[in-house]
XYZ file of C-alpha atoms in Angstrom:
662
model
C 33.551 22.771 -71.223
C 37.458 22.480 -70.680
C 38.517 19.946 -68.133
C 41.959 18.706 -66.760
C 43.128 15.549 -65.019
C 46.016 15.176 -62.706
C 47.212 11.889 -61.024
C 49.686 11.827 -58.113
C 50.988 9.158 -55.651
C 50.004 9.810 -52.054
C 51.630 6.890 -50.399
C 52.913 3.458 -51.274
C 50.467 1.580 -53.532
C 48.005 4.521 -53.378
C 47.393 7.002 -55.913
C 44.964 10.168 -56.201
C 43.417 11.443 -59.427
C 41.884 15.007 -59.574
C 39.617 16.217 -62.416
C 39.059 19.993 -62.758
C 36.150 21.365 -64.730
C 35.763 24.979 -65.784
C 32.191 25.501 -65.719
C 30.091 28.691 -66.707
C 26.522 28.459 -65.505
C 23.582 29.823 -67.238
C 20.297 30.974 -65.754
C 18.623 27.868 -66.749
C 21.286 25.605 -64.700
C 19.692 26.722 -61.404
C 18.524 23.643 -59.662
C 20.221 21.026 -62.087
C 22.534 18.401 -61.055
C 26.304 18.286 -62.050
C 27.724 14.750 -62.115
C 31.329 13.456 -62.103
C 31.991 9.917 -63.130
C 35.313 7.819 -62.233
C 35.642 4.837 -64.574
C 38.367 2.118 -63.509
C 40.164 -0.356 -65.933
C 38.471 -3.244 -64.095
C 35.101 -2.020 -65.093
C 34.302 -0.439 -61.760
C 32.607 2.896 -61.747
C 31.971 5.675 -59.109
C 29.953 8.758 -59.389
C 29.224 11.917 -57.437
C 26.836 14.739 -57.906
C 25.912 18.454 -56.734
C 23.053 20.604 -57.248
C 23.640 23.856 -58.896
C 22.540 27.119 -57.433
C 22.775 29.948 -59.801
C 22.562 33.504 -58.659
C 20.889 35.886 -61.308
C 20.721 39.727 -61.476
C 17.726 41.717 -62.178
C 18.410 42.196 -65.913
C 18.730 38.298 -66.339
C 15.349 37.998 -64.619
C 13.573 40.280 -67.160
C 12.654 43.083 -64.701
C 14.000 46.393 -63.396
C 13.047 48.961 -60.693
C 13.641 52.696 -60.119
C 14.056 54.197 -56.698
C 15.898 57.438 -55.363
C 19.521 56.927 -54.165
C 18.875 58.720 -50.826
C 15.968 60.233 -49.040
C 16.279 62.871 -46.136
C 13.876 62.169 -43.179
C 13.156 63.586 -39.633
C 14.031 61.299 -36.686
C 10.696 60.043 -35.149
C 8.659 60.949 -38.111
C 7.859 58.719 -41.110
C 9.179 58.853 -44.898
C 7.928 57.392 -47.937
C 10.293 55.830 -50.294
C 9.033 55.775 -53.872
C 9.612 52.619 -55.939
C 8.461 51.443 -59.311
C 9.366 48.361 -61.236
C 8.668 47.087 -64.839
C 9.072 43.696 -66.696
C 10.567 43.295 -70.237
C 8.095 40.389 -70.972
C 5.053 39.836 -68.655
C 4.384 40.216 -64.980
C 4.443 36.943 -63.076
C 1.382 35.695 -61.093
C 1.321 35.990 -57.256
C 3.717 39.002 -57.245
C 5.569 39.326 -53.671
C 7.216 42.856 -52.906
C 9.786 42.605 -50.158
C 11.948 45.529 -48.735
C 15.374 44.528 -47.315
C 17.854 46.288 -45.045
C 21.107 46.524 -46.793
C 24.207 45.747 -44.547
C 27.356 43.690 -44.470
C 26.353 41.000 -42.272
C 22.891 40.103 -43.896
C 19.850 41.390 -45.443
C 16.882 41.307 -42.878
C 13.575 41.962 -44.263
C 11.977 45.414 -43.412
C 8.678 44.985 -45.126
C 7.071 41.809 -46.532
C 3.261 41.513 -47.669
C 3.234 38.015 -46.002
C 4.964 39.203 -42.952
C 2.885 39.565 -39.731
C 3.708 42.473 -37.487
C 2.820 41.927 -33.809
C 2.223 44.697 -31.393
C 2.538 42.291 -28.445
C 5.724 40.417 -27.665
C 5.886 36.683 -27.750
C 6.895 34.799 -24.581
C 10.460 33.480 -24.607
C 10.920 29.666 -24.401
C 12.619 28.191 -21.249
C 14.211 24.808 -21.297
C 16.534 23.015 -19.042
C 19.039 20.210 -19.739
C 18.306 17.124 -17.677
C 17.015 17.117 -14.137
C 18.675 19.801 -11.839
C 20.088 17.782 -8.841
C 20.943 19.730 -5.713
C 24.775 20.007 -5.402
C 25.364 19.494 -9.230
C 25.810 21.965 -12.009
C 22.926 22.464 -14.331
C 22.008 24.246 -17.559
C 19.072 26.461 -18.245
C 18.429 28.273 -21.475
C 15.978 31.031 -22.731
C 15.510 31.802 -26.515
C 13.189 33.726 -28.666
C 13.055 34.520 -32.395
C 12.982 37.910 -34.152
C 13.621 39.669 -37.162
C 15.948 42.623 -36.458
C 19.589 41.351 -36.198
C 20.680 44.995 -35.915
C 18.712 45.794 -32.904
C 17.981 42.308 -31.302
C 15.776 41.875 -28.163
C 17.331 41.799 -24.724
C 16.902 38.425 -22.643
C 17.193 38.549 -18.753
C 17.245 35.315 -16.369
C 16.072 35.694 -12.954
C 15.929 33.426 -9.881
C 19.200 31.771 -10.275
C 22.657 32.957 -9.887
C 25.172 31.942 -12.435
C 27.312 32.892 -15.674
C 25.482 33.538 -18.916
C 26.188 33.101 -22.591
C 24.347 34.649 -25.468
C 24.186 33.003 -29.080
C 22.468 34.535 -32.080
C 21.580 32.005 -34.786
C 20.046 32.558 -38.264
C 17.153 30.221 -38.570
C 15.684 31.071 -42.028
C 15.509 34.012 -44.329
C 15.101 36.969 -42.111
C 14.354 34.914 -38.910
C 16.989 35.096 -36.194
C 16.980 33.445 -32.751
C 18.748 34.893 -29.634
C 19.557 32.478 -27.012
C 20.862 33.072 -23.269
C 22.304 30.030 -21.407
C 23.322 30.069 -17.835
C 25.150 27.391 -15.809
C 24.561 27.261 -12.047
C 25.031 25.218 -9.057
C 21.620 23.818 -7.948
C 20.470 24.494 -4.444
C 17.662 23.114 -2.490
C 15.868 26.567 -2.390
C 15.880 26.831 -6.101
C 12.243 26.679 -7.072
C 11.794 28.430 -10.497
C 13.533 30.564 -12.916
C 11.950 33.399 -15.005
C 13.058 34.804 -18.345
C 12.032 38.345 -19.627
C 12.521 39.389 -23.191
C 12.591 43.209 -23.855
C 12.274 44.780 -27.522
C 13.514 48.125 -28.750
C 9.891 49.218 -29.098
C 9.139 48.831 -25.408
C 7.352 45.633 -25.632
C 8.309 42.875 -23.286
C 7.060 39.364 -22.128
C 7.974 36.933 -19.227
C 8.188 33.179 -18.973
C 8.394 30.939 -15.950
C 9.786 27.352 -15.521
C 9.241 25.311 -12.408
C 12.562 23.497 -11.706
C 11.501 20.568 -9.428
C 14.980 20.151 -8.118
C 15.987 16.501 -7.297
C 17.493 15.653 -3.924
C 19.993 12.827 -4.480
C 21.174 10.400 -1.880
C 24.111 8.002 -1.456
C 23.956 4.306 -0.693
C 23.287 3.504 2.981
C 26.089 1.917 4.730
C 26.299 -0.483 7.943
C 29.133 1.138 9.610
C 29.039 -0.993 12.852
C 28.077 -4.536 12.057
C 26.816 -7.019 14.478
C 29.875 -9.514 14.288
C 29.718 -12.648 16.420
C 27.492 -12.308 19.546
C 26.271 -14.362 22.416
C 22.523 -15.168 22.620
C 20.309 -12.551 24.420
C 23.277 -10.166 24.542
C 22.517 -6.636 23.279
C 25.073 -5.197 20.622
C 24.896 -1.754 18.906
C 24.560 -1.816 15.012
C 25.080 1.467 13.193
C 23.635 2.395 9.626
C 24.722 5.726 8.114
C 23.417 7.520 4.867
C 24.239 10.929 3.447
C 22.016 12.968 1.149
C 20.953 16.380 -0.256
C 18.185 18.539 1.150
C 16.943 18.864 4.609
C 13.358 18.249 3.435
C 14.767 14.728 2.179
C 15.409 13.318 5.733
C 14.857 9.501 5.440
C 13.222 7.027 7.645
C 15.510 4.017 8.468
C 13.871 0.764 9.304
C 15.325 -2.554 10.407
C 13.827 -5.929 9.417
C 13.799 -6.933 13.181
C 11.032 -5.467 15.301
C 10.410 -4.640 18.887
C 14.208 -3.600 19.278
C 15.175 -0.066 20.373
C 16.750 2.321 17.809
C 17.824 5.827 17.829
C 18.046 8.235 14.839
C 20.316 11.273 14.567
C 20.636 13.705 11.661
C 23.338 16.437 11.257
C 24.193 18.904 8.494
C 27.748 18.059 7.029
C 28.008 20.847 4.527
C 25.720 23.171 2.537
C 22.555 21.184 1.490
C 24.327 18.019 2.622
C 23.127 15.975 5.715
C 23.766 12.764 7.341
C 21.449 10.581 9.061
C 22.701 7.656 11.524
C 20.577 4.851 12.842
C 21.791 3.052 15.989
C 20.073 -0.245 16.674
C 20.138 -2.191 19.975
C 20.200 -5.671 18.461
C 19.435 -8.666 20.468
C 19.947 -11.892 18.732
C 18.712 -15.456 19.532
C 20.065 -18.665 18.442
C 17.374 -18.948 15.900
C 18.758 -15.876 14.202
C 22.185 -17.388 13.597
C 22.859 -17.262 9.761
C 20.219 -14.717 8.999
C 20.548 -11.226 7.532
C 20.105 -7.916 9.607
C 19.125 -5.318 7.124
C 18.800 -1.426 7.353
C 16.761 0.408 4.681
C 16.706 4.113 4.456
C 13.348 5.335 2.774
C 13.397 8.529 0.843
C 10.546 10.317 -0.882
C 11.897 9.129 -4.418
C 13.183 5.774 -3.445
C 15.041 3.667 -0.937
C 18.600 2.125 -0.361
C 19.515 -0.877 1.897
C 22.515 -2.554 3.438
C 22.780 -6.037 5.146
C 25.077 -8.155 7.351
C 25.019 -11.821 8.163
C 24.028 -12.659 11.918
C 26.445 -14.943 13.892
C 24.985 -16.047 17.180
C 26.668 -18.439 19.792
C 24.940 -20.120 22.850
C 25.761 -18.733 26.280
C 27.983 -21.421 28.196
C 28.239 -21.569 31.989
C 31.544 -20.206 33.033
C 33.834 -22.199 35.485
C 33.523 -20.725 38.878
C 36.850 -19.666 40.513
C 37.074 -19.844 44.279
C 39.243 -17.652 46.037
C 41.019 -19.610 48.902
C 41.043 -16.925 51.176
C 37.249 -16.440 50.862
C 36.449 -19.086 53.223
C 37.887 -17.156 55.985
C 35.434 -14.489 55.546
C 32.208 -16.235 54.027
C 30.167 -19.128 55.138
C 29.629 -21.188 51.947
C 26.141 -22.658 51.483
C 24.338 -24.397 48.721
C 21.702 -22.594 46.439
C 19.511 -23.315 43.580
C 19.514 -20.775 40.852
C 19.289 -21.465 37.091
C 22.652 -20.366 35.333
C 20.805 -18.855 32.343
C 17.242 -17.445 32.278
C 15.333 -15.629 29.678
C 13.510 -12.104 29.961
C 11.593 -9.829 27.742
C 13.014 -6.415 27.629
C 10.836 -3.522 28.936
C 8.768 -6.109 30.979
C 9.645 -7.780 34.217
C 11.569 -10.856 34.981
C 11.367 -13.110 38.155
C 14.439 -14.969 38.940
C 13.762 -18.206 40.795
C 16.139 -18.770 43.739
C 15.976 -21.154 46.813
C 18.556 -22.183 49.342
C 19.061 -24.717 52.382
C 19.481 -22.876 55.883
C 19.023 -25.169 58.815
C 20.445 -22.893 61.630
C 17.939 -21.650 64.164
C 18.716 -17.949 63.937
C 17.276 -16.749 60.382
C 19.381 -14.709 57.837
C 18.627 -10.952 58.265
C 19.596 -9.783 54.648
C 19.537 -10.956 51.286
C 21.480 -9.366 48.552
C 21.672 -9.540 44.873
C 24.821 -7.926 43.039
C 26.519 -8.034 39.702
C 29.427 -10.623 39.359
C 31.604 -7.875 38.140
C 30.706 -5.693 41.026
C 27.745 -3.477 42.210
C 24.744 -4.349 44.199
C 21.423 -4.489 42.267
C 19.259 -5.245 45.267
C 19.810 -4.415 49.029
C 17.229 -3.563 51.468
C 19.157 -0.625 52.012
C 18.243 1.639 48.911
C 21.405 3.777 49.175
C 23.460 0.741 48.617
C 21.860 0.122 45.284
C 23.376 1.074 42.001
C 21.411 3.959 40.373
C 20.663 2.097 37.321
C 18.667 -0.579 39.271
C 17.032 1.711 41.947
C 13.243 1.145 42.382
C 13.469 -1.609 39.779
C 14.490 -4.518 41.867
C 12.588 -6.374 44.929
C 12.939 -9.589 46.784
C 9.830 -11.643 46.396
C 10.843 -14.509 48.387
C 10.915 -15.133 52.242
C 14.562 -15.689 53.456
C 12.943 -17.633 56.465
C 11.516 -20.088 53.981
C 14.782 -20.392 51.948
C 13.138 -18.330 48.924
C 15.528 -15.809 47.430
C 13.686 -14.978 44.144
C 14.456 -11.659 42.725
C 12.062 -9.328 40.428
C 13.681 -6.838 38.142
C 11.224 -4.616 36.582
C 11.345 -2.678 33.259
C 14.440 -4.631 32.453
C 16.977 -3.002 30.017
C 18.539 -4.577 26.866
C 21.929 -4.569 28.729
C 20.804 -5.904 32.094
C 22.421 -9.455 31.445
C 24.575 -9.918 34.763
C 25.412 -12.423 35.737
C 23.794 -11.567 38.871
C 24.593 -13.640 42.024
C 23.047 -14.084 45.480
C 24.408 -13.747 48.845
C 23.216 -13.013 52.465
C 24.166 -11.724 55.710
C 23.149 -12.480 59.429
C 24.675 -9.763 61.681
C 28.253 -9.711 60.884
C 28.295 -13.028 59.278
C 28.461 -13.295 55.622
C 27.121 -16.092 53.574
C 28.209 -17.230 49.913
C 26.094 -19.773 47.949
C 27.261 -22.260 45.254
C 25.390 -22.148 41.957
C 23.820 -18.796 42.732
C 24.604 -16.767 39.816
C 22.342 -16.456 36.778
C 22.740 -14.868 33.243
C 19.793 -13.209 31.612
C 19.287 -13.939 28.107
C 17.302 -10.985 26.851
C 14.477 -11.350 24.160
C 13.276 -8.308 22.011
C 9.778 -9.873 21.248
C 7.047 -11.682 23.343
C 6.557 -15.186 22.423
C 4.016 -15.845 19.801
C 0.798 -17.205 21.160
C -0.332 -20.782 20.503
C -4.041 -21.220 19.726
C -5.843 -24.390 20.118
C -7.399 -25.935 17.009
C -10.922 -24.889 15.940
C -13.237 -26.598 13.494
C -12.367 -25.538 9.915
C -16.125 -25.253 9.239
C -18.806 -24.172 11.759
C -22.508 -23.483 11.661
C -23.654 -19.913 12.260
C -24.896 -19.337 15.657
C -23.158 -22.287 17.019
C -21.026 -22.136 20.276
C -17.267 -22.643 19.928
C -14.615 -22.975 22.681
C -10.903 -22.044 22.080
C -7.948 -21.241 24.170
C -4.802 -19.267 23.521
C -1.439 -19.609 25.500
C 1.771 -17.722 25.854
C 4.853 -18.397 27.872
C 6.779 -15.800 29.946
C 9.057 -15.213 32.903
C 7.114 -12.506 34.507
C 4.424 -14.149 36.723
C 4.088 -10.840 38.848
C 2.735 -8.985 35.610
C 1.343 -11.740 33.240
C 0.201 -10.889 29.834
C -3.181 -10.086 29.029
C -5.211 -11.243 26.201
C -7.696 -9.689 23.672
C -9.775 -11.326 21.237
C -11.209 -10.327 17.607
C -14.738 -11.711 18.491
C -17.096 -10.988 21.459
C -17.018 -13.935 23.990
C -19.720 -15.514 25.908
C -17.612 -16.722 28.812
C -13.891 -16.150 29.485
C -11.343 -17.725 31.684
C -7.578 -16.900 32.252
C -5.117 -19.274 34.111
C -1.530 -19.056 35.055
C 0.450 -22.339 35.060
C 4.202 -23.016 35.850
C 5.790 -24.931 33.255
C 6.935 -28.297 34.449
C 10.549 -28.999 33.799
C 11.239 -25.319 33.130
C 11.811 -23.726 36.336
C 10.629 -20.011 36.644
C 8.843 -20.122 33.401
C 5.026 -19.658 33.248
C 2.117 -20.165 30.855
C -0.801 -17.848 30.822
C -3.953 -19.214 29.021
C -7.174 -17.567 27.905
C -10.116 -19.720 27.174
C -13.366 -18.282 25.785
C -16.487 -19.555 24.244
C -18.038 -17.288 21.550
C -20.912 -17.826 19.024
C -20.166 -17.984 15.245
C -21.661 -14.836 13.951
C -24.079 -15.101 10.624
C -22.573 -14.434 7.185
C -21.414 -17.346 5.066
C -17.629 -17.413 4.042
C -14.121 -17.405 5.535
C -13.840 -15.644 8.935
C -10.647 -14.749 10.924
C -10.137 -15.281 14.560
C -7.274 -13.502 16.407
C -5.830 -13.842 19.711
C -3.448 -10.985 20.752
C -1.244 -11.150 23.799
C 0.015 -7.859 25.457
C 3.008 -8.184 27.855
C 3.757 -5.939 30.771
C 4.493 -2.457 29.270
C 2.770 -2.947 25.963
C 4.734 -5.351 23.538
C 2.242 -7.485 21.555
C 2.057 -10.544 19.563
C -1.009 -12.181 17.800
C -2.035 -15.446 16.411
C -4.779 -15.719 13.592
C -6.795 -18.944 12.486
C -9.148 -19.107 9.511
C -12.806 -20.806 9.907
C -15.496 -21.003 7.408
C -19.166 -20.160 8.479
C -22.001 -21.676 6.824
C -25.759 -22.048 7.512
C -26.292 -18.358 7.968
C -29.808 -18.318 6.242
C -31.246 -21.061 8.711
C -29.474 -19.137 11.538
C -31.333 -15.910 10.722
C -34.668 -17.890 10.412
C -34.147 -19.222 13.910
C -33.287 -16.152 15.258
C -36.493 -14.344 13.975
C -38.733 -16.986 15.690
C -39.456 -17.156 19.445
C -36.738 -19.017 21.335
C -39.243 -21.492 22.821
C -39.650 -23.196 19.525
C -37.214 -26.124 19.231
C -35.494 -26.814 15.854
C -37.385 -30.217 15.581
C -40.920 -28.438 15.856
C -39.724 -25.997 13.274
C -38.889 -28.629 10.822
C -42.204 -30.408 11.440
C -44.221 -27.383 10.800
C -42.415 -26.816 7.477
C -43.234 -30.476 6.388
C -46.980 -30.010 7.442
C -47.307 -26.801 5.508
C -45.668 -28.366 2.381
C -47.986 -31.360 2.688
C -51.183 -29.237 3.007
C -50.296 -26.971 0.113
C -49.590 -30.070 -2.003
C -52.983 -31.688 -1.496
C -54.696 -28.274 -2.323
C -52.780 -27.970 -5.480
C -53.745 -31.610 -6.676
C -57.316 -31.252 -5.845
C -57.482 -28.103 -8.033
C -55.850 -29.910 -10.791
C -58.098 -32.765 -10.621
C -61.375 -30.551 -10.501
C -59.974 -28.680 -13.401
C -59.602 -31.753 -15.540
C -62.792 -33.930 -14.588
C -66.263 -32.453 -15.786
C -69.246 -32.584 -13.277
C -71.367 -35.550 -12.987
C -74.650 -35.769 -14.970
C -77.771 -35.252 -13.217
C -79.884 -38.377 -12.204
C -83.351 -38.349 -13.524
C -86.061 -38.606 -11.222
C -88.922 -41.035 -11.237
C -91.419 -38.063 -11.583
C -92.201 -37.364 -15.183
C -90.817 -33.915 -15.244
C -87.310 -35.580 -15.177
C -85.754 -33.418 -12.289
C -86.053 -32.721 -8.703
C -84.612 -29.694 -6.883
C -83.059 -30.243 -3.503
C -82.975 -27.819 -0.666
C -80.473 -28.095 2.123
C -82.886 -27.219 4.697
C -86.537 -27.839 4.935
C -88.703 -26.353 7.367
C -92.029 -28.086 8.500
C -95.064 -26.391 9.060
C -94.223 -27.086 12.592
C -91.412 -25.012 14.394
C -90.353 -28.120 16.386
C -90.032 -30.356 13.481
C -86.471 -30.016 11.930
C -84.610 -32.410 9.692
C -81.000 -32.687 9.041
C -80.155 -33.752 5.616
C -76.684 -34.630 3.940
C -76.153 -34.766 0.351
C -73.410 -36.915 -1.333
C -72.322 -38.302 -4.709
C -71.325 -41.874 -4.834
C -70.955 -43.427 -8.271
C -73.199 -41.072 -9.629
C -76.033 -41.966 -7.211
C -77.694 -39.589 -4.878
C -78.362 -40.854 -1.458
C -80.135 -39.105 1.349
C -79.659 -39.776 5.019
C -82.192 -38.690 7.568
C -81.640 -38.942 11.193
C -85.367 -38.708 12.056
C -88.453 -40.207 10.441
C -90.828 -37.676 9.359
C -94.258 -37.509 7.664
C -94.306 -36.593 3.903
C -94.956 -32.944 3.530
C -97.830 -31.722 1.713
C -96.912 -30.178 -1.520
C -98.872 -29.361 -4.562
C -98.673 -32.052 -7.182
C -96.076 -31.243 -9.599
C -98.454 -32.100 -12.333
C -100.337 -29.047 -11.886
C -97.459 -26.788 -12.705
C -95.056 -28.337 -15.092
C -91.918 -26.646 -16.037
C -89.837 -27.192 -19.126
C -87.041 -29.392 -18.803
C -83.601 -27.889 -18.174
C -80.731 -27.919 -20.389
C -78.648 -31.240 -20.238
C -75.380 -29.520 -21.085
C -72.809 -29.680 -18.303
C -71.582 -26.208 -18.868
C -74.988 -24.773 -17.805
C -74.584 -26.103 -14.387
C -72.862 -24.544 -11.429
C -71.227 -27.066 -9.135
C -70.190 -26.107 -5.483
C -67.910 -28.046 -3.602
C -68.254 -27.799 0.284
């Protein structure tokens, strides 16, 4: 076959050679490979190949057919198209006849012996790209395959609002696929999408797809951090998080318990919400350097943010005395701690005392905030609304006691609070009379006395549990995880810590049966229901012996019980030994009598002819010798001579005798 070669320079130092082959295909070339080789001067060689596809007409295939050029038919009726064909050589096996529709854009099959005709429409296939997320755009598609490109089926999407795009694709010979794609913005209420296919013949089918839309959320942010704070002073810390879907409202938790927090949720825009948690944080010196963390917990996950806590100690301020104050106030000395701790929501009793030596007692004691405002006054109308009905004077002014109780104390009730007094029109101010309250959010953890690591079941154990507090008017109450036999609660003021108290619960309990490790828990509950608990572990043993003792009468001591067990064991041992001994030793041979017949029969009881004559006999075997002991001397009974009636001798085999042991 003719071929030509052309070489040209494309760019500097680069050349291109093109070879053109004039190829005429034959019927036998269908499916064969056509290869082109490039041979370089250095010996290198490259090649490329293609597979030939040769179209053949009917005559080249050796067959022909006959059919009319046109047929007139009535619409809605049927027609028969006559067709005949013949082969010039022989008819091939597995002959297949197919009718095609002749048109410009393809040849869809009209009839095929292998073609299956369905009367019911197949359901369309729904698919979605990725996971639909609320507020974002997503793609859903519906497709169906058919064999009639001239009158394709109609696809309709329902349940979502958006724009559609229809695509027709040739899948294989005579098989087409129609696809409808829709792009839409996902909403929270989007639950499912339906696709319906309708054919020209009236058949239709519907498919439904559950969307399971996802509600995304953003990272939580601590918008107001604790910063540097003073011990016991409440600070507002705020965390905020935005998310999609109202149903996806999170739970925001903090890593510090017993602190007040509020939660507020509002809608920002369509399907977009924001939740804010405001924590009233009360730090202690032990919290300095630790992390404060807020966590938003959603249905599908969680997000957190943290900040480092910085706490400084409260220092006593330097008191500034107004020089004109001495003109209107009598200045006395008082004893009030400059800082005092209190548990929020509980109560606190601030110790206060003063020296007053005048004959006329003070008529009124007053507590007020150092910055202004009365927190206690015997005239209720003088008290700030925030403190009304929450304060009272516990001490007796006549005895120099000015102690103040604040009930249901709030996180921001730090003070300082100062004491002063009045007597008629005279006013008295006291040195060292101001107190700053250091708030605590949690009750002190109870301290439990040591208990034995191992205890016997049924034994009695005594244990104590103590907790410190500053609310003696409403001390904590205790509960235990075991029933107690005795219980006692004591309240003691702590030496060296004025105003601090220790409440102790002491119980005795019996260790219940059931070997293994057990837990003993003491729970302290403060005034207004804040709790702290302590737990110790102890191992119980000897439950079986305890159950045995419990099933016997109480009057039987343990020593007697042990003695009974030993005696029973000894008795059973003797019986077993005797049985073994008799089973191994044969019975003794009978001793011959002096009588000529060789044997004498004995009877345990002999009756004399006289009723009042009785004899007690005992028979024993000692060294194979028979002895008879008689308690009374009796005359020989008159028996007939054994010589008159002689009996044949008995067998001397031991197995023919029965030996009885009394």
